[in-house]
Amino acid sequence: MAPKYVLIGAGSVSFTRGLVADILRTGKELELGLVDIDPQALRFAEGLVRKMVAAKGAPVRVAASLDRRDLLPGAHAVVCTVGVGGRRAWERDIAIPRKHGIYQPVGDTAMPGGLSRALRMVPAMVAVAEDVLELCPDALFFNYGNPMTAVCRAIRKATGANVVGLCHGVPGVAQYLAQFIGVPLGELRYTAVGLNHLTWFTEFRHKGHDAWPLVRAELARRLGTEPDRILAKLAGIGEGPNLPQGLDNPFSWHLFALYGAFPAVLDRHAIEFFPQLTPGGAYYGKTLGVDVFSMEAVIEGGDRRYEQMREIALSPDPLPADYLGSSGGEHEQVVSIIDSIDTDAGRVYSANLPNRGQVANLPPEAVLESPAVADASGMRALMLGGLPSGLAATLVSRIAVVETIVDAALQGSRDLFVQALIAEGSVSSLTMARQLADDLLAAHAENLPQFAGKARRG
Amino acid sequence: MAPKYVLIGAGSVSFTRGLVADILRTGKELELGLVDIDPQALRFAEGLVRKMVAAKGAPVRVAASLDRRDLLPGAHAVVCTVGVGGRRAWERDIAIPRKHGIYQPVGDTAMPGGLSRALRMVPAMVAVAEDVLELCPDALFFNYGNPMTAVCRAIRKATGANVVGLCHGVPGVAQYLAQFIGVPLGELRYTAVGLNHLTWFTEFRHKGHDAWPLVRAELARRLGTEPDRILAKLAGIGEGPNLPQGLDNPFSWHLFALYGAFPAVLDRHAIEFFPQLTPGGAYYGKTLGVDVFSMEAVIEGGDRRYEQMREIALSPDPLPADYLGSSGGEHEQVVSIIDSIDTDAGRVYSANLPNRGQVANLPPEAVLESPAVADASGMRALMLGGLPSGLAATLVSRIAVVETIVDAALQGSRDLFVQALIAEGSVSSLTMARQLADDLLAAHAENLPQFAGKARRG
Amino acid sequence: MAPKYVLIGAGSVSFTRGLVADILRTGKELELGLVDIDPQALRFAEGLVRKMVAAKGAPVRVAASLDRRDLLPGAHAVVCTVGVGGRRAWERDIAIPRKHGIYQPVGDTAMPGGLSRALRMVPAMVAVAEDVLELCPDALFFNYGNPMTAVCRAIRKATGANVVGLCHGVPGVAQYLAQFIGVPLGELRYTAVGLNHLTWFTEFRHKGHDAWPLVRAELARRLGTEPDRILAKLAGIGEGPNLPQGLDNPFSWHLFALYGAFPAVLDRHAIEFFPQLTPGGAYYGKTLGVDVFSMEAVIEGGDRRYEQMREIALSPDPLPADYLGSSGGEHEQVVSIIDSIDTDAGRVYSANLPNRGQVANLPPEAVLESPAVADASGMRALMLGGLPSGLAATLVSRIAVVETIVDAALQGSRDLFVQALIAEGSVSSLTMARQLADDLLAAHAENLPQFAGKARRG
Amino acid sequence: MAPKYVLIGAGSVSFTRGLVADILRTGKELELGLVDIDPQALRFAEGLVRKMVAAKGAPVRVAASLDRRDLLPGAHAVVCTVGVGGRRAWERDIAIPRKHGIYQPVGDTAMPGGLSRALRMVPAMVAVAEDVLELCPDALFFNYGNPMTAVCRAIRKATGANVVGLCHGVPGVAQYLAQFIGVPLGELRYTAVGLNHLTWFTEFRHKGHDAWPLVRAELARRLGTEPDRILAKLAGIGEGPNLPQGLDNPFSWHLFALYGAFPAVLDRHAIEFFPQLTPGGAYYGKTLGVDVFSMEAVIEGGDRRYEQMREIALSPDPLPADYLGSSGGEHEQVVSIIDSIDTDAGRVYSANLPNRGQVANLPPEAVLESPAVADASGMRALMLGGLPSGLAATLVSRIAVVETIVDAALQGSRDLFVQALIAEGSVSSLTMARQLADDLLAAHAENLPQFAGKARRG
């Protein structure tokens, strides 16, 4: 019998399109179950996928349902790309903190927007996990939904389900660094460890030799300085709008120069883990999410792509040629990982798994993104030892925030949400923390069933 | 043979005076060794102590030396109250961050002033610990010097010496809460756990019953509101200079209302652990360390008391009557603890000890302030289980800062100092972190031997 | 309202009598619920208790039920003294291993008899715990049933209930040691840590000073040798029936001489933890359970006492005078502990609690017997640090056996039972392990519902 | 510059010959340093190696020294195959326990012979480690000497050196199992975890599918029974000398049938971890080390091979043809591992490394043999989760013995040696433990400097 893959949140059509293209390239016979709670989005996704299957003439049987419980039984793999509330909710996660003077460039993971997103993602994904445990307990269970760390931690804490979180950030930044020094990716090996969206490349090697000196030399060249003057040169940047010529992601490079490790996933994501360093959204003379990393542009782009795919799905025309090519992006690890598990190949991937000792000085059970071997035993992290204390400090404070927001989301506790906002550090007073929490809870009430009916305290 | 107590840092005459008064009240025969590296301060302290002993006619033999190695051999107890650089260095710890817009009310523990103090305290106290291990390895070894958590952690990390950190903060705040509800301290029991100067009263009982409802009722009465409206009432306060009538320490009460636990040691200390909530030193319409908790007043008061004691020590006049009374303050636990150990009495004290499981969700080896039994086995912490995630979050991020500054201090690493400043959260840019670090290192160079000769990077 | 104590297994009349005598001496008003599944035994117990209450004229209201669910709601404390299968099952636990050449002196904790007892106790006590969690989740929950370590571990592993295991062994041996050196118990303090029935006195002090030299001197005196020749003298013993004059418990003293720590609860219990050292039941020329520590005598004594109490319970005569006196024995800690909790007194007791760091080099979650403070927060163990490796070795192998038999009991797994027997070490071949397991399972089938219907493997 | 490998204990000529053959096959240019404290053995080894190099015409420069400190500076890899006291000491490790009725088949790892060997290996290997840390701290550091677990643990405990223990047992048994089911080794993948010489194959897969059913079917076929009757069939075996036809290693197969996991390294080694199951050396009607796994034959074979190689080394004749072929055996992993590290290849090997979480329910820091990735970061274990409690029980009791003997060896403590013997379980009385310890210490006194001059207790 052909194995069945179930895709939950299939209405995220960009992801679905990329994942299905990857699947089709394997040439394998399989069943593909598409699930979304939004009937329209599901219809578009199904249309698009059927067109792709047909164009390829692939031995893939497609099913679609609004109810995941229809399709989960018998699943070999469950892949989740859920985004509760969609782009409309995302907009509110950004807009409401702005009223309190808090500007952020992404809002899917960290800072108040990320915390707000966690509150609505957690109950939804815990419910998915409970269904997986009941209906297909042996299925491989992958999550792509954000905030990754909080979602995976909440699922494990509430249900014990063995969910594996995946993100293309680390391989993407490996490619970025490879290009930076002009070396083929295949010749590089690295260790990247941390939290999803703040994963530190602590080791980076070219043919077995430390490649950081190559990186440092190239960085010095672009900055027009000596390698041992990089920090001083970078410090001068930052003062105002004078972004360095020929150097994107200056914040990430500054972190690299200071910590000796490079952050995935570059400035747009990494900077959200350092809210103390961007008061009022300050980023090299610009404002985060406004005139740099514009949130409006991101949302509009998402809406536009969704419209395009809707048209393609519904049109009688054949599929554009590029729809079956490899598109890169979020989906890109999961098909390869399933293959590595099925064939016992033992390849190494970047995965989000609970800490059971792989990093000695990060808290047990925290969901860490680090190298893991994929074979028929599943995904098993590599023991990495401890991190230098300064690097660890960038992570442990964030893990504490995640633990607090997970408890807030699971318990429906406004006080814990306020405490998470205080620990997160973007708010500038106890009163602001409380008001911001109230504003976000009110704006998202429809997606926060766990808070409904809770008496307000004080 | 009479037991010998050695007091290192005896030139801290306030502490010395209180400790000696406590010792004299026990009536025990003993030797008292006074050590200070400042010849003048040592002379004054010795004079004062000899006067006290004479006035009491106590069987105490006094010795003094500039070199602790003269007096440590044979010691039964070593009590340290060292403050490297004294008030002159303390002033710089406050003044230099102010130039960068960072205002703090104490500067002996947290925020940039506390980190700076750690850099000079750590090598000095590690050297003391090495001497204790060599010359009197079985002696009870107590530290009162700040920053308590960093000093104790560094001593243990670098030498393994079994140092116990003591502070009068927790018993002092227990007395404060007892007065708040008008109940004798002796009828109360409590659990207070955290980091020195941010120790949370998580349990507070009157005759075996939860006493928080009494506290909440009294708080509501003072605020003129209902107990279930306390948070809302307090939130209204922080807007400006309108401090509530009849309620001191509003920040601590706000924390209590939000977290359900009360922070020792009240606003002046606790607020330094939340730098994100006091931008520009903002504290209810005032500025921390300037027009509230004035650092200038603290320093002047210290200088003045020192002068008074100097005069008394050197004058031919008899001792003022109050010098032999119980004065309360920093020293107040240690004589009682030594007695509890010597007599195997098993009384419980608040002590700073490494985490070996007493708090399940705080990092191992972090130095925690929590209840410990003192008997002939030494001081052994009580197992407390885990803290709620929101409370834990207030501590783990601070523990990570401590770990980083301890490494910076032990290694003489400017980069780690910068990383500690970033993790601490008072600085508002990477560049500011670096400049502040440079300014502090330059200002304290004479007391930072471990940084001498290090090449500057960048 | 008067607090309610529920006694489960009240048909253990010796225990019930002692516990009720203790309760009556407090003079407190309370409800006492008696539960047993054996109607006869319950009737006798109820009769006896009512007579005791009446004789004392105490304000205690007595209720009795065959169904604990009738009496648990509202309970303040639940005390369990269950022995599934009673003395008839116990006899089989001893007799069946004897057929395989395995002789043991108690059979309630260790060696094959103890493992067999665990299999029937675990499901019964897990069911009790589930009822406690459902019907009186805030009640204090104490267990006296054996095997203590396995019962408490199984309850916690299967239900998470916060059960505290109590045993009079440690205080009893403290009294034994006090008498040995002729010092009042009140002047002694000690640390005893290990597994119930193999709890090592690692520290023993008289008025704050190490009391082991006193013990060693007295031991040497009794052996007629020098303190530094004790081991050699004891080694000579053991060869045959030449037990030393004036020295009972020679095995325990030998352990003391070798390990520097004294084992509770003396030879009869401690020797069961060293099956390798008593092949064929060899004990100083006698056979364990046969002509020394006769199991037959123990069983007969139990039967006889039960008969006596039955007569007293049913007779119209008044209660014998001694029935209200303090009788010492198993029950003796629990009334005092409940009082220490209710009054927040903070006294220290020996209690069986899961390891969360109190002993650094024993496994996490293993149920250890060690000092714990009893106050309104419940019972909290003291941090003790690590044990010397040789002492730890006597315990960790036994903890591994407990973990295996607990899993065998929870899962109804014959293979795990066999594996537990192998790890325990009394069996002398793989085949014997299997046959002994089969024999014990068959003999106790009526009390082993979890094994019913399991297909036999092989 | 060519990398330098230093071989300490080069007089173990079998190992040296195999290792050098492996090295020569790589064709790499390198320096090879040979060290032995026995001048004769070193001379033979050097002669043999020079002949091998010459015969191959390899670009390998050979040096030899009696003092490792001559050759360690600049080493890239240090490989130790030390056996303190050689075969003459090994004979005594076997003969002395036999006088007490204890028979064992190997004596290099477990049972009293293994403990005795640990006492003399530990100080020697700790001294080697100290030299490595001083003279070539960045060298890869491998140990092949037994007892592996105790040697590696002692080195790490005493010096912190990052020693990696290697043994050909696990790959050898993988090959054994592959042949058993007639499948090429290359198609199999497995997880083997435990202690060196009792490493459990917990997972065994053929092309991604569980291969245990294949193993079970073949086992049933050989036993002439059904797969679900294997245990019963095997149980019948141990009764007497009736070893099954066509089935070697019956004890290992019995363990497999009972535990569901297969033990490396087969009966000869595995049975030493279960001394309770071989009273008087009983093994299927024979006596361990005497008429099965004859120790005399092993020793004689070693002596004979040594003589042969001596002749070849000293003779003017050319090398026999087979001396440059791949010989299999102990040495076989290390050249491949060094290559995997040097080329960053990331291959997986079985290695002995300290437990930092890779097996959740085995003690931290215990040296475990389990899969580890070898790349330019060094060797990093894979996270494996927890073992079933029955399997864990076979290991934790042995780890406790190792910890005790390591402390005995490091401290020179006779009491700890006695305690280790008791925990090990082969002795049958406290007195025997003491006498056996004394006999072994006396017999090996020349190689036990740490016990010299210690006052005897008792």
mmCIF file of C-alpha atoms in Angstrom, chain B residues 3-8 31-33 71-72 74-80 132 136 138-142 334 338 342:
data_model
loop_
_atom_site.group_PDB
_atom_site.id
_atom_site.type_symbol
_atom_site.label_atom_id
_atom_site.label_comp_id
_atom_site.label_asym_id
_atom_site.label_seq_id
_atom_site.Cartn_x
_atom_site.Cartn_y
_atom_site.Cartn_z
ATOM 1 C CA PRO B 3 38.007 29.269 68.345
ATOM 2 C CA LYS B 4 39.294 31.891 65.972
ATOM 3 C CA TYR B 5 37.115 34.045 63.729
ATOM 4 C CA VAL B 6 38.848 35.924 60.956
ATOM 5 C CA LEU B 7 37.150 38.967 59.491
ATOM 6 C CA ILE B 8 38.458 39.891 56.034
ATOM 7 C CA GLU B 31 40.141 34.949 69.073
ATOM 8 C CA LEU B 32 39.204 37.606 66.579
ATOM 9 C CA GLY B 33 41.457 38.261 63.607
ATOM 10 C CA LEU B 71 45.748 35.079 60.566
ATOM 11 C CA LEU B 72 43.978 32.393 58.536
ATOM 12 C CA GLY B 74 43.702 27.698 62.542
ATOM 13 C CA ALA B 75 40.607 29.745 61.768
ATOM 14 C CA HIS B 76 37.252 28.225 62.728
ATOM 15 C CA ALA B 77 35.296 30.751 60.699
ATOM 16 C CA VAL B 78 36.233 33.218 57.994
ATOM 17 C CA VAL B 79 33.828 36.094 57.346
ATOM 18 C CA CYS B 80 34.434 38.296 54.308
ATOM 19 C CA VAL B 132 41.315 29.624 52.820
ATOM 20 C CA CYS B 136 42.303 26.624 56.925
ATOM 21 C CA ASP B 138 38.032 23.129 57.363
ATOM 22 C CA ALA B 139 37.001 26.641 58.333
ATOM 23 C CA LEU B 140 33.437 27.807 57.853
ATOM 24 C CA PHE B 141 33.678 30.328 55.021
ATOM 25 C CA PHE B 142 31.126 33.121 54.695
ATOM 26 C CA VAL B 334 26.376 34.880 60.851
ATOM 27 C CA ILE B 338 27.952 29.518 63.478
ATOM 28 C CA ASP B 342 28.615 24.311 66.434
#
